[in-house]
Each structure stands twice: as C-alpha cells, then as structure tokens.
Tab-separated table of C-alpha atoms in Angstrom:
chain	number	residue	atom	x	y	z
A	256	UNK	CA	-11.095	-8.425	-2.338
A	257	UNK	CA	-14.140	-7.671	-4.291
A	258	UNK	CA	-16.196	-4.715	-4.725
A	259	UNK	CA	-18.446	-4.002	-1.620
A	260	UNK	CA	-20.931	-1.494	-1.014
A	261	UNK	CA	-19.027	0.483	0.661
A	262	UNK	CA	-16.932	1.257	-1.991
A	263	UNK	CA	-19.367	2.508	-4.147
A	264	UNK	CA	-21.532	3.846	-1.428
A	265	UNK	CA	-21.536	7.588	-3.213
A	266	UNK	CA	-24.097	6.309	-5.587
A	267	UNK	CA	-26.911	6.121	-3.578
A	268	UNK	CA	-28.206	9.816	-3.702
A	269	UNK	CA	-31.014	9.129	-6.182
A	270	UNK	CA	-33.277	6.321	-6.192
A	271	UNK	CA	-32.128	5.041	-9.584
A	272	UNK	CA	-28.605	4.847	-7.889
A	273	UNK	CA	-29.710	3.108	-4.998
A	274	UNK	CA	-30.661	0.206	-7.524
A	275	UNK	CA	-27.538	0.917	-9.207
A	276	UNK	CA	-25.620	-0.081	-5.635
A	277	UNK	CA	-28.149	-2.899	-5.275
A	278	UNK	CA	-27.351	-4.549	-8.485
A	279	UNK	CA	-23.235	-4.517	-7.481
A	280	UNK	CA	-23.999	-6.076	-4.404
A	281	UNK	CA	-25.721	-8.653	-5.631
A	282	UNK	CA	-23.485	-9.369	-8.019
A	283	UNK	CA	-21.085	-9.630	-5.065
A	284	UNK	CA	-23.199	-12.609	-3.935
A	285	UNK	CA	-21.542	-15.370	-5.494
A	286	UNK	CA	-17.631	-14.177	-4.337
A	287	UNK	CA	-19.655	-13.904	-0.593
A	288	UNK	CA	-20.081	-17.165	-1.099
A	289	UNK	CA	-16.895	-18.409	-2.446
A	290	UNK	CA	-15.639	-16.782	0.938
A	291	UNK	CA	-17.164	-19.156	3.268
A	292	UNK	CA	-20.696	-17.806	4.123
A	293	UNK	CA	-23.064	-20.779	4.739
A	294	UNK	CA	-25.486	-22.060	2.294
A	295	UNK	CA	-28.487	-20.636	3.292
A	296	UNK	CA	-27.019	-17.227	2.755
A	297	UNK	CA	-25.914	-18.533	-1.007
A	298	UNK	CA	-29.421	-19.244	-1.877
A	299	UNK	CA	-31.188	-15.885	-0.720
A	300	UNK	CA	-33.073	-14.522	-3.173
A	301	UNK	CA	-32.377	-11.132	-4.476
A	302	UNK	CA	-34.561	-9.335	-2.301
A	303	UNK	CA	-32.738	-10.363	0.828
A	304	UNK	CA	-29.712	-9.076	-0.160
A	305	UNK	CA	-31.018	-6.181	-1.565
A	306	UNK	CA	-32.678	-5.069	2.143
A	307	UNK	CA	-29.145	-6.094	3.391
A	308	UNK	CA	-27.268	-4.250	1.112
A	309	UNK	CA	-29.801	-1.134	2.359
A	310	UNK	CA	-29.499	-1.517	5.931
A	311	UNK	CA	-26.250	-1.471	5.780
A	312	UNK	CA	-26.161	1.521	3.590
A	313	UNK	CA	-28.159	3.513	5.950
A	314	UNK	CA	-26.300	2.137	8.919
A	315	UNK	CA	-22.763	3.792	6.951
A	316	UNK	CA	-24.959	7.083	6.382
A	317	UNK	CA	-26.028	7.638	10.108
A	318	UNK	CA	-22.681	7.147	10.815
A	319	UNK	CA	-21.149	9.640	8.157
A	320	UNK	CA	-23.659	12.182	9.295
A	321	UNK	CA	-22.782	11.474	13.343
A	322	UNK	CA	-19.211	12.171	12.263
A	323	UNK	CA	-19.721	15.172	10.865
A	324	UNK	CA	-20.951	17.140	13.819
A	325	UNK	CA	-24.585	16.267	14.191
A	326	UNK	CA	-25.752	13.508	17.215
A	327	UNK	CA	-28.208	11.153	17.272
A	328	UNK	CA	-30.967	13.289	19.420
A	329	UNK	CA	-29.688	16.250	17.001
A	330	UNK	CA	-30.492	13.896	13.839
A	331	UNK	CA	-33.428	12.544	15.381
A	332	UNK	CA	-34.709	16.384	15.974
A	333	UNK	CA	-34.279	17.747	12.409
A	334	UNK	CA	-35.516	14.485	10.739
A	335	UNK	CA	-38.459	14.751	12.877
A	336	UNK	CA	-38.284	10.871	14.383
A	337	UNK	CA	-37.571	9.501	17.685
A	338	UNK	CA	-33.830	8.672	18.968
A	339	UNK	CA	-34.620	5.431	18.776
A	340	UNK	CA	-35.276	5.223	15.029
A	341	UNK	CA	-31.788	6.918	14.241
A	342	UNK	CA	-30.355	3.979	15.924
A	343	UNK	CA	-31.815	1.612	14.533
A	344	UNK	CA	-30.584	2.403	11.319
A	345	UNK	CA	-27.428	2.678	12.681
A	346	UNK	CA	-27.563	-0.832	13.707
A	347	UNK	CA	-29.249	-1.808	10.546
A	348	UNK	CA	-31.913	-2.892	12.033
A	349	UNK	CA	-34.032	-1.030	9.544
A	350	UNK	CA	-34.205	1.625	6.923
A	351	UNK	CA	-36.127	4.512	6.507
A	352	UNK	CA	-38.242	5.425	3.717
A	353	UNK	CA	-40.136	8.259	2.391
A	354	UNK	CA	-39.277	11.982	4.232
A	355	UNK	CA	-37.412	10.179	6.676
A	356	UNK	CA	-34.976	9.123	4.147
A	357	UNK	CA	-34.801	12.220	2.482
A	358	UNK	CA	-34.152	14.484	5.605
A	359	UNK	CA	-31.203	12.058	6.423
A	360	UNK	CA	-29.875	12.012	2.934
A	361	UNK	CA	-29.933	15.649	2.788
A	362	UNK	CA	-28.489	15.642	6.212
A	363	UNK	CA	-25.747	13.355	4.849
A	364	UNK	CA	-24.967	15.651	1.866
A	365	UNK	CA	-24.724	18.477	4.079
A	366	UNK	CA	-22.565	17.043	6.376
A	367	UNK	CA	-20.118	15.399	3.904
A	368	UNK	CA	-20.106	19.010	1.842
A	369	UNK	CA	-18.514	20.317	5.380
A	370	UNK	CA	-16.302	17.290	5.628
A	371	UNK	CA	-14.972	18.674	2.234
A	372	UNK	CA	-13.632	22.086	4.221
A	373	UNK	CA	-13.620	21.424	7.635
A	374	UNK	CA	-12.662	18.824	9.910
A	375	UNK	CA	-15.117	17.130	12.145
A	376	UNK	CA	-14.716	19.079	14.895
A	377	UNK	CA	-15.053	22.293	12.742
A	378	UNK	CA	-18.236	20.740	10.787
A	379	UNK	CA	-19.714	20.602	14.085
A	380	UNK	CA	-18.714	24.223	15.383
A	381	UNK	CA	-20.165	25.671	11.987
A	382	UNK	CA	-23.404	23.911	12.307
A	383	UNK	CA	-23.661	25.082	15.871
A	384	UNK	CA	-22.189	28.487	15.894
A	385	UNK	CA	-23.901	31.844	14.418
A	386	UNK	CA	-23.300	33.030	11.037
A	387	UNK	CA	-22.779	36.426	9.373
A	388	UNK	CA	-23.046	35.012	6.028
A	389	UNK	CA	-26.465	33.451	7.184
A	390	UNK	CA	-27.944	37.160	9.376
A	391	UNK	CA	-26.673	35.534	12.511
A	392	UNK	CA	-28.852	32.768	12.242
A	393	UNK	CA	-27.497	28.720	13.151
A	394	UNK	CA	-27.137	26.570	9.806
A	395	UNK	CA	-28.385	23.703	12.432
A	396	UNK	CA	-31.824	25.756	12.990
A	397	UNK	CA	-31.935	26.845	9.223
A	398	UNK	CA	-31.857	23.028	9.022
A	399	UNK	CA	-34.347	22.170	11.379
A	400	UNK	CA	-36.790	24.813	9.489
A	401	UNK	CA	-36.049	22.465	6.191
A	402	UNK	CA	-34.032	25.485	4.851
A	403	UNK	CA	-31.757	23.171	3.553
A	404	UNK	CA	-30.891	24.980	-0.110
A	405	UNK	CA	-29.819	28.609	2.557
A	406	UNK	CA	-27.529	26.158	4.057
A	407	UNK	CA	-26.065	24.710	1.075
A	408	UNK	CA	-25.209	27.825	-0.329
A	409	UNK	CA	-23.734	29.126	2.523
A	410	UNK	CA	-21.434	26.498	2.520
A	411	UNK	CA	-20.822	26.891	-1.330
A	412	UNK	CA	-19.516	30.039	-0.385
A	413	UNK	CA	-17.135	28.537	2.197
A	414	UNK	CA	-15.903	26.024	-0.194
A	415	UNK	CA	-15.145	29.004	-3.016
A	416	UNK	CA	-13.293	30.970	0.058
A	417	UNK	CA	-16.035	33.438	-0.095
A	418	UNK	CA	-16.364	33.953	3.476
C-alpha cells in the first residue's frame, strides 16, 4: 500500500506543508489508479485532487480535535462558526480558510498536545475543569478568549511534570 495522506497528515501545520502533503498525494494519483478507480478520476487535473486531498485533511482534523475532548457545538463556539460548518468539514464537504482554519488548527494542536499526556477522556476533563496553574480559570474559556499561547504553556508544564 502506498503512501496516503493520512500518513503524512502531521505536515500540514504551515501553509508551505500543506503543499508539501498536496504534492504526495498527487503523486499518489497514478497507484489510485492502478487500483481500480475509474477513468475519469485518472484524468483529474491537479487541482481536483488537491481540494480532495484538503477535504479530507480537514475532515481527519475535526475528527482528531472531537476526540480529544472538544464537540462539535464546543468547536463551532471557539472557532466562532455555526455547527453546521464544523460538520461539513467533517464530511468533507468543504474546507475552511482564513481564521476559520487557523482557530481549528490551533484547536487541533492543542488537542493533540493533550493527547500526548492524557487520554481522551482526561483531555476533555482538563479542558473543562478549573485550573490552579491557570488562577482557576477553564483552558476551554482561555480558549474561547483566543488565549491560546496561556493554554499552551500550561500544558507545557503538564508535559514537563510541572504541575
């Protein structure tokens, strides 16, 4: 089996990445191919497959950032969209762009930092529970105030056993 996006789908963090991912998929196109998928799909241009490639991405990102203690309304909230958006990316039925995609690839670094220490159960309790470390504040509401740098270090500290 060849290389698929999802295996390399920690490379999409910057924008020059995101081309980087882009590029391996549609390198991929050709094996695609030699796997059965019809002929209209073998002679779609690049930028086909490169929105494919993204939706999908973004669809594997919702659902990193779902399983790691934040739902869709509580996604929706902090990114500042409608429920209905977050699902549609989900679904791949679109990607975002612009702030949107920032807040949910911030979202997704935070929540993949907590997947590094806790499990998803926990990630969720931490984002939802008070915290000394943070004056008794919520890292979910130091989220939703685009505090997102307070939250990262407080979970620095959690990852060095400082707390």
């Amino acid at each position: 089996m060849g290389t698929t996006f999802v295996d390399i789908m920690p490379c999409y963090y910057s924008g020059s990445n995101l081309e980087v991912l882009h590029e391996e998929y549609s390198g991929d196109k050709e094996e695609l191919v030699a796997r059965g998928s019809t002929a209209r799909r073998a002679n779609a241009d690049d930028e086909q497959v490169r929105a494919g490639a993204s939706e999908l991405l973004y669809s594997r990102v919702v659902d990193d950032v779902r399983d790691g203690g934040l739902s869709v309304s509580e996604m929706a909230q902090l990114i500042g969209v409608a429920e209905r958006q977050v699902r549609n990316w989900s679904a791949g039925a679109n990607t975002p762009s612009g702030r949107n995609r920032d807040r949910l690839l911030q979202l997704h670094y935070v929540s993949q930092l907590l997947r590094d220490v806790y499990t998803a159960e926990g990630a969720e309790i931490w984002l939802h529970g008070r915290k000394r470390s943070l004056d008794g504040r919520r890292p979910i509401d130091l989220l939703a105030g685009g505090e997102y740098e307070e939250v990262l270090a407080a979970i620095e500290r959690l990852q060095s056993g400082a707390m």
